[in-house]
Short mmCIF file of C-alpha atoms and ligand atoms in Angstrom, two decimals:
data_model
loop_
_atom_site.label_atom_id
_atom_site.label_comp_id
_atom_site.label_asym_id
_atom_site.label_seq_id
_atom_site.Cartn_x
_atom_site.Cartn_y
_atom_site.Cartn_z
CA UNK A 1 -29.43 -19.78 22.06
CA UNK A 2 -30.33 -22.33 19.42
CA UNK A 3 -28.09 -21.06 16.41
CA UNK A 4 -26.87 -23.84 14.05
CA UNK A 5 -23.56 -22.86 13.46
CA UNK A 6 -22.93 -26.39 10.86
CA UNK A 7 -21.47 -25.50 7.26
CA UNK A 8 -19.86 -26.81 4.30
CA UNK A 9 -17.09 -26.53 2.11
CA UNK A 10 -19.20 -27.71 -1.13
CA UNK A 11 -19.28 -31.42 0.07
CA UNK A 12 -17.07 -31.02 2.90
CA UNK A 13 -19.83 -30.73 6.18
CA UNK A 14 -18.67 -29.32 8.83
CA UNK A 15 -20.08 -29.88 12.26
CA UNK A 16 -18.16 -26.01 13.30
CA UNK A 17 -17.53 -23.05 11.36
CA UNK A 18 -13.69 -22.35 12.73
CA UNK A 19 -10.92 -24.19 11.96
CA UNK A 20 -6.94 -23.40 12.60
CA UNK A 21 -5.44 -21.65 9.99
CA UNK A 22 -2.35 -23.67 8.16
CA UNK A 23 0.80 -23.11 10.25
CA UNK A 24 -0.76 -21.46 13.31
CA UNK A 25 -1.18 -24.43 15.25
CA UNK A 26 1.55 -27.33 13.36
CA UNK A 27 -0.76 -30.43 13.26
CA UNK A 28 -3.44 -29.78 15.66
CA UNK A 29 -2.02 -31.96 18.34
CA UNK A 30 -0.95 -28.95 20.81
CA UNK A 31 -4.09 -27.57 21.17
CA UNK A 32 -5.61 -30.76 22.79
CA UNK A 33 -4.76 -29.36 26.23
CA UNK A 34 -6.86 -26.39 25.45
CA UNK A 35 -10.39 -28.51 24.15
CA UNK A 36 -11.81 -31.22 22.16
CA UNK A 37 -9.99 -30.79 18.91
CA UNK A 38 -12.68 -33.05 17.14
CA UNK A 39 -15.04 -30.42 18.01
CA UNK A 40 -13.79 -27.65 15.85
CA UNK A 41 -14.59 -27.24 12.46
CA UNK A 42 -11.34 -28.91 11.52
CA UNK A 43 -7.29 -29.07 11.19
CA UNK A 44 -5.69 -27.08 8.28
CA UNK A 45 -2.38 -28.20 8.70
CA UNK A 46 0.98 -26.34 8.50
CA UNK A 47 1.70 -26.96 5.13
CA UNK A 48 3.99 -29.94 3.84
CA UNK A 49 6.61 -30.73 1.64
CA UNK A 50 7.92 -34.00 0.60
CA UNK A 51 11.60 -33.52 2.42
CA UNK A 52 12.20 -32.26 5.85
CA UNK A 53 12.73 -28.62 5.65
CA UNK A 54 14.81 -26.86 8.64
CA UNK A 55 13.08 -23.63 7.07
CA UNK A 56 14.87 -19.92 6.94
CA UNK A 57 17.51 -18.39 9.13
CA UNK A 58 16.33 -16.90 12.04
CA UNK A 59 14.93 -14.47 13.84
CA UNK A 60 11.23 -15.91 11.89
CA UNK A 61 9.17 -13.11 13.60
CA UNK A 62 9.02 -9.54 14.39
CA UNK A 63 6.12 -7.95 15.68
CA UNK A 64 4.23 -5.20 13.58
CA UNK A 65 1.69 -2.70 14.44
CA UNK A 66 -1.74 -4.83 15.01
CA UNK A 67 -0.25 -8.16 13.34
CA UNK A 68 3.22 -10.14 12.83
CA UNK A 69 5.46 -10.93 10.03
CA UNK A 70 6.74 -14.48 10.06
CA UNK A 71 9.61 -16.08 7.86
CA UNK A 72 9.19 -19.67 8.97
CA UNK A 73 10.14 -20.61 5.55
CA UNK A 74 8.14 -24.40 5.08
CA UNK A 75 9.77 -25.81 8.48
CA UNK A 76 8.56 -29.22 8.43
CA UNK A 77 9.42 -33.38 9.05
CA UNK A 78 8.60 -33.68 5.21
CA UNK A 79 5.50 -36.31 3.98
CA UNK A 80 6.59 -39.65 5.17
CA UNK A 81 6.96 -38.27 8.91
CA UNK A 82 3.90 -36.39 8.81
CA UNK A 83 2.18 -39.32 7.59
CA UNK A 84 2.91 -41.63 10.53
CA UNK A 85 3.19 -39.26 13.27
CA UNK A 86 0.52 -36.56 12.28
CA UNK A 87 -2.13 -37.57 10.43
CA UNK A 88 -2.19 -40.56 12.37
CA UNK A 89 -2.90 -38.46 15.68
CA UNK A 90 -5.76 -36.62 14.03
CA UNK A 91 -7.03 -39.25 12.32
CA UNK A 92 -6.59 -41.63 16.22
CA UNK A 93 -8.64 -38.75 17.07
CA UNK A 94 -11.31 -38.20 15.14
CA UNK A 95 -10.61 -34.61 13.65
CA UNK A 96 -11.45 -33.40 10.47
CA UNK A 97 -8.45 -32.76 8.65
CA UNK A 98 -7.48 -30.67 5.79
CA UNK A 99 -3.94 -31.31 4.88
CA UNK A 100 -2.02 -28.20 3.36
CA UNK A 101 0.76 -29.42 0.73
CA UNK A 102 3.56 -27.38 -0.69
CA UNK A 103 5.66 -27.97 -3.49
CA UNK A 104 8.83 -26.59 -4.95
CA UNK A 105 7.94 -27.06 -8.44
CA UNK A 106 4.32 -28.34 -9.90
CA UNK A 107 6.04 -31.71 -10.21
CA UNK A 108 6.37 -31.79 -6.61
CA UNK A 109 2.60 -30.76 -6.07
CA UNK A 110 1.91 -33.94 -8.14
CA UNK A 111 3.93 -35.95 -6.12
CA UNK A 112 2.56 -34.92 -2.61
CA UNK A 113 -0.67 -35.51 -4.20
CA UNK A 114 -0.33 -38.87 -4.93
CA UNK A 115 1.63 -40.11 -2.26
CA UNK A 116 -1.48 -38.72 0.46
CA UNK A 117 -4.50 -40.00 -2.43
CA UNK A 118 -4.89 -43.40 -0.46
CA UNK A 119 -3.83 -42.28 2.91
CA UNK A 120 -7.12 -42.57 4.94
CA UNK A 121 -8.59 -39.84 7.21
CA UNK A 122 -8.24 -36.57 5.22
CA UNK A 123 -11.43 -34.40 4.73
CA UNK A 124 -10.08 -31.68 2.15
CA UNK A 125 -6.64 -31.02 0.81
CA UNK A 126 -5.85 -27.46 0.82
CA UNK A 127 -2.56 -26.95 -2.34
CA UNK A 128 -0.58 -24.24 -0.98
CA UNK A 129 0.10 -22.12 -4.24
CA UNK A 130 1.40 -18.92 -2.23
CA UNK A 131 5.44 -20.11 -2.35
CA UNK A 132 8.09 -19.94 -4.27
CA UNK A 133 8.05 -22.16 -7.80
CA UNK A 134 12.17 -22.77 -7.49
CA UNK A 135 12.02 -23.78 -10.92
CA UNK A 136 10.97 -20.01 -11.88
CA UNK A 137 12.96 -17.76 -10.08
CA UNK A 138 11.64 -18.30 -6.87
CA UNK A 139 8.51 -16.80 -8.18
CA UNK A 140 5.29 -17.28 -6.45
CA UNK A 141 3.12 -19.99 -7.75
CA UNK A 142 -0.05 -18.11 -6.76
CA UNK A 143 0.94 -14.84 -8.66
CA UNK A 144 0.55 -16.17 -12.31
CA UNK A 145 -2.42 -17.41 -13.93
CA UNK A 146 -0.27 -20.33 -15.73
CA UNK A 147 2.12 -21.44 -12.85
CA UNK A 148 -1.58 -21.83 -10.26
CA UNK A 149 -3.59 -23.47 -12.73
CA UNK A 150 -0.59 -26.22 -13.68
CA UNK A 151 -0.32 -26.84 -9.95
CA UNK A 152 -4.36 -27.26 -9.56
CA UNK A 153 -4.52 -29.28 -12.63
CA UNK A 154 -1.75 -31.76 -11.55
CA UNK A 155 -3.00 -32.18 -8.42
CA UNK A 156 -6.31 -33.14 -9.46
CA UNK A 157 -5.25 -35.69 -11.43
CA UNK A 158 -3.22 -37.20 -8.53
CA UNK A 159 -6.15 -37.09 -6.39
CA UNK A 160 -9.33 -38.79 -5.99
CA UNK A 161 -13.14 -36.91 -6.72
CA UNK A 162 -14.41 -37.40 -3.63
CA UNK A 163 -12.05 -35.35 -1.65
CA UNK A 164 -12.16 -31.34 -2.25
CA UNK A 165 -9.18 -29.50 -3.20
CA UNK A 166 -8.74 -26.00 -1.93
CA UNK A 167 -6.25 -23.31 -2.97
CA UNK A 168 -5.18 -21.33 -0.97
CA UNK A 169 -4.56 -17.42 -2.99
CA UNK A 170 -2.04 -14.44 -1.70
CA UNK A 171 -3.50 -10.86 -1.84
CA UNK A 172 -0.31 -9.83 -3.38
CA UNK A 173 -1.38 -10.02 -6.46
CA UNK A 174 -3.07 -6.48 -9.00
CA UNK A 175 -6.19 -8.79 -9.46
CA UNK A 176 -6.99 -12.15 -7.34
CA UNK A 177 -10.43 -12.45 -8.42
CA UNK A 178 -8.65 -13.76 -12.10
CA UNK A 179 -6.74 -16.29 -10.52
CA UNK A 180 -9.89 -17.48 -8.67
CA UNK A 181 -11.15 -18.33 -12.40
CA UNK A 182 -8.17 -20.40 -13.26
CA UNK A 183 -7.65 -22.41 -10.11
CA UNK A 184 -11.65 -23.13 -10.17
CA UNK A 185 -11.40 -24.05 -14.12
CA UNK A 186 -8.27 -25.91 -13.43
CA UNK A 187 -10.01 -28.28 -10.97
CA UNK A 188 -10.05 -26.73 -7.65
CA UNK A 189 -13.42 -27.28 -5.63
CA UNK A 190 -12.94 -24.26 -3.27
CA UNK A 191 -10.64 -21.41 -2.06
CA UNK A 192 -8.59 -20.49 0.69
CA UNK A 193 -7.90 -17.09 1.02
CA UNK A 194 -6.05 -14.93 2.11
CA UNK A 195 -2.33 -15.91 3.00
CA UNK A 196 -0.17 -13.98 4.30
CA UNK A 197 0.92 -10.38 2.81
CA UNK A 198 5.00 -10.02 1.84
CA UNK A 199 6.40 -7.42 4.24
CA UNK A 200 9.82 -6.13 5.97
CA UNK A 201 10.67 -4.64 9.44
CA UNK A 202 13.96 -3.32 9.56
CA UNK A 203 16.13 -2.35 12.79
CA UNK A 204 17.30 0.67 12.39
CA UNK A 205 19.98 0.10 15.01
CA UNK A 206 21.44 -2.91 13.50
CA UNK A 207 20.43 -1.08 10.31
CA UNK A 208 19.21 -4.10 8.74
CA UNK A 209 16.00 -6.13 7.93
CA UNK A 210 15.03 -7.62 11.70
CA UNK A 211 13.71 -11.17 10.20
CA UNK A 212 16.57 -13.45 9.00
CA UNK A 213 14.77 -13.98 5.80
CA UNK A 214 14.95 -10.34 5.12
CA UNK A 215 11.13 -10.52 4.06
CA UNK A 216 8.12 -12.12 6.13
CA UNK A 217 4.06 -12.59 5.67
CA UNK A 218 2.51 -9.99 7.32
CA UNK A 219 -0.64 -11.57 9.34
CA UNK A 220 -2.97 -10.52 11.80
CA UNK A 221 -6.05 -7.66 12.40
CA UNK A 222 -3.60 -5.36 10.40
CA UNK A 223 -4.79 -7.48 7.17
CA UNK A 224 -8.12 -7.80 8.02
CA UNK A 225 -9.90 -5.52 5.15
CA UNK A 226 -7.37 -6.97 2.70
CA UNK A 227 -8.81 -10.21 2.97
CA UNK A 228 -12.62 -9.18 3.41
CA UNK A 229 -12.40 -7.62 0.17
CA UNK A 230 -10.29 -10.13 -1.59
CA UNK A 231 -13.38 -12.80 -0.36
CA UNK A 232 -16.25 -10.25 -1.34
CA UNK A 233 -14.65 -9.82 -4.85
CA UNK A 234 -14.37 -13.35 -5.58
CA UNK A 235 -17.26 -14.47 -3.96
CA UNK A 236 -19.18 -11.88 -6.23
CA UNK A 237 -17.92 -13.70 -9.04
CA UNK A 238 -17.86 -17.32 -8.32
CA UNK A 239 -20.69 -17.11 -5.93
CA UNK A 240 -21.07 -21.53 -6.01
CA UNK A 241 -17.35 -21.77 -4.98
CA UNK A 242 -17.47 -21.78 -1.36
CA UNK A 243 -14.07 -20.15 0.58
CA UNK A 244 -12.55 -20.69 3.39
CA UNK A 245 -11.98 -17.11 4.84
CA UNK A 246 -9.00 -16.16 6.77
CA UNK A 247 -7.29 -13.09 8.14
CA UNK A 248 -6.58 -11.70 10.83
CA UNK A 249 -10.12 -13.31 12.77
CA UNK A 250 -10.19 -12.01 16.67
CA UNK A 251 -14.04 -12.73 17.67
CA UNK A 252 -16.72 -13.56 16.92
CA UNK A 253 -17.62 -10.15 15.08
CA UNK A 254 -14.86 -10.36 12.65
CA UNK A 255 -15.79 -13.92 11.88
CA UNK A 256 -19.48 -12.43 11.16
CA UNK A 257 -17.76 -10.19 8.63
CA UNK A 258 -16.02 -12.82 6.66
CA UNK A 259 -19.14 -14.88 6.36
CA UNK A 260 -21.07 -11.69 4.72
CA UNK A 261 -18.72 -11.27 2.80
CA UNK A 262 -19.13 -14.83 1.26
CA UNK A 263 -17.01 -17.10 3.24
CA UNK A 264 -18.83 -20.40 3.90
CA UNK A 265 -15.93 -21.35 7.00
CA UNK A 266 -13.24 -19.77 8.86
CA UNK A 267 -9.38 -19.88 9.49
CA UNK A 268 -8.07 -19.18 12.63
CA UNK A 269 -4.82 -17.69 12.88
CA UNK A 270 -2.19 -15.55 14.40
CA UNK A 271 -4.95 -14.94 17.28
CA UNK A 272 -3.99 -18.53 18.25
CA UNK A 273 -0.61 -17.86 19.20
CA UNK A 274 -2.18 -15.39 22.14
CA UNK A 275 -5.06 -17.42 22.74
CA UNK A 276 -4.59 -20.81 22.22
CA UNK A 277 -8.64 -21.72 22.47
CA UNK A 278 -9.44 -19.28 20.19
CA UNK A 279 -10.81 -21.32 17.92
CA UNK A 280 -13.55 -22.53 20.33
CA UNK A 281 -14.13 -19.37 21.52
CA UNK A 282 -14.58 -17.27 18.00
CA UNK A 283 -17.33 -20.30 17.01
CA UNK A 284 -19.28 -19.69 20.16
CA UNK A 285 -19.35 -15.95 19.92
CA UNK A 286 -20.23 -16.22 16.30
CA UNK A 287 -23.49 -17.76 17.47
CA UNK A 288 -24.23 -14.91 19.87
CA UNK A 289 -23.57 -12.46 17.35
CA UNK A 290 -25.88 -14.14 14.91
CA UNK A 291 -28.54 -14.85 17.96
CA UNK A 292 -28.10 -11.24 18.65
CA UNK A 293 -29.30 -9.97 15.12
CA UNK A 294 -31.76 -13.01 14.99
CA UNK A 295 -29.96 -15.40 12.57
CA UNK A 296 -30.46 -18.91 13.10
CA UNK A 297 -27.90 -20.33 11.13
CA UNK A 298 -24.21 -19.36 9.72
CA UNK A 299 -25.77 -20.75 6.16
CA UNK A 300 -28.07 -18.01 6.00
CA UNK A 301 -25.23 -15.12 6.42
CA UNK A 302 -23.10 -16.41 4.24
CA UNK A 303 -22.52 -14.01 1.17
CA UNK A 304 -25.24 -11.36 2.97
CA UNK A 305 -23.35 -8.68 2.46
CA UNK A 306 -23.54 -8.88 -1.27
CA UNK A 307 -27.34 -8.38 -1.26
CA UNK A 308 -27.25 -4.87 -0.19
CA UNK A 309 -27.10 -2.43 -3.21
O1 RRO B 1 6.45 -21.29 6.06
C1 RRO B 1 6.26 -20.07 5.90
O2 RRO B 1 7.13 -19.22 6.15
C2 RRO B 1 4.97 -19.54 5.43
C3 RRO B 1 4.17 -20.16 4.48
BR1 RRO B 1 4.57 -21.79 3.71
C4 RRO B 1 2.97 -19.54 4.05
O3 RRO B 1 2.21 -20.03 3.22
N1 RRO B 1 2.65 -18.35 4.62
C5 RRO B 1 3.42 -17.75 5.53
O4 RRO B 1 3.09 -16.65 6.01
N2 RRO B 1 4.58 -18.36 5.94
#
């Protein structure tokens, strides 16, 4: 089998087409006893803020017909930790890695920004837009047009030209393809998408919702056509802003699927949990699905799916 299975996130090259997906495996460093991290397409870290966060009440998961809701709730050591315990790992060891920030307000965004601009080793920063703005009721950054593009826009000019920005959408919004358009015109050099879905499971014993936070991200194979569409619709119209695709990605056929549908790299998620080498193992059976329909390349597939009718 010969396939080339390199890609790119616009300048971003990538020497593998699957990376982790944010929060799925923390900063990379557990999966070393499982392969080569430096191998895989890259690191998306769990995402960041500037404090240490002990995140939401728990129970954080609850398992759901073909996926899993989690309620983490940003659990993290905050930037200055991250910085000299984290990113110095990946960088010690030579993986490409896209840091995912999160911010409580677009001020915060900034701020993050700014303090990683001159910290050396990171290939793409992916701006977590799909939490709560606690400046605006808790709203969701990534559900208004305003609120995403005054994140993107601050962020950019925190952060250097060289390194692409990514940002990362939710499917729970009537039209995602619009906010697309204003992250893009705002300054963002790709997408990630999709995040997680909001969801509940509730015990009917206990008679009350089964994840501390009361609400959770719904992941997994269960949101698998949400997110193909989301990345066929938006690819159709921004077809020169490349996406990193994501949802609920088992094998190496589902990965197939994302890249016709106009993905240029994958996430690799809640499948990680299970199968910690996942990630390894998707990228190699991409190439023999691709050798099996005699592709030679992931670059040629990418977007295939839109030529058809
Ligand atoms: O930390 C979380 O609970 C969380 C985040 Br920041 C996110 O972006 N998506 C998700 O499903 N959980």
């Amino acid at each position: 089998m010969s396939v080339d299975l390199s890609t790119s996130l616009g300048s971003l090259k990538l020497s593998a087409p699957t990376l982790t997906a944010s929060g799925c495996a923390a900063a990379g460093r557990e999966l070393a006893q499982f392969g080569d991290v430096s191998t895989l397409g890259g690191v998306v870290t769990k995402s960041i803020m500037l404090n240490a966060r002990s995140g939401r009440p728990t129970p954080r998961m609850a398992e759901t017909p073909s996926g899993m809701l989690n309620s983490i709730g940003l659990q993290g050591p905050g930037i200055e930790q991250f910085i000299e315990k984290d990113l110095s790992w990946l960088t010690e060891n030579g993986v490409t890695t896209i840091v995912s920030i999160a911010g409580g307000s677009v001020a915060e965004f900034g701020e993050l920004a700014r303090r990683l601009r001159d910290v050396p080793g990171i290939a793409a920063l992916e701006v977590n837009i799909s939490c709560p703005n606690v400046e605006s009721r808790g709203q969701v950054f990534a559900c208004n047009h305003e609120s995403s593009s005054d994140v993107i826009r601050t962020v950019r000019s925190e952060w250097n030209d060289e390194t692409p920005i990514l940002a990362k959408l939710t499917p729970d919004v009537t039209d995602i393809v619009s906010i697309a358009q204003s992250v893009v015109e705002a300054g963002a050099n790709g997408l990630s998408m999709i995040n997680t879905l909001l969801g509940m499971v509730i015990d009917v014993d206990a008679m009350k919702p089964m994840l501390g936070g009361k609400t959770g991200g719904l992941s997994g194979p269960a949101i698998r056509p949400v997110a193909v569409r989301a990345v066929y619709q938006v690819h159709a119209a921004l077809p020169d802003t490349p996406i990193l695709g994501m949802g609920g990605i088992r094998n190496g056929h589902d990965a197939l699927e994302f890249l016709a549908a106009g993905a240029s790299a994958l996430s690799i998620g809640t499948v990680v949990f299970g199968d910690p080498s996942a990630p390894w193992r998707i990228a190699r059976e991409l190439g023999e699905e691709l050798d099996k329909r005699g592709y030679q390349s992931v670059r040629e597939v990418i977007g295939k799916a839109h030529q058809a009718g």
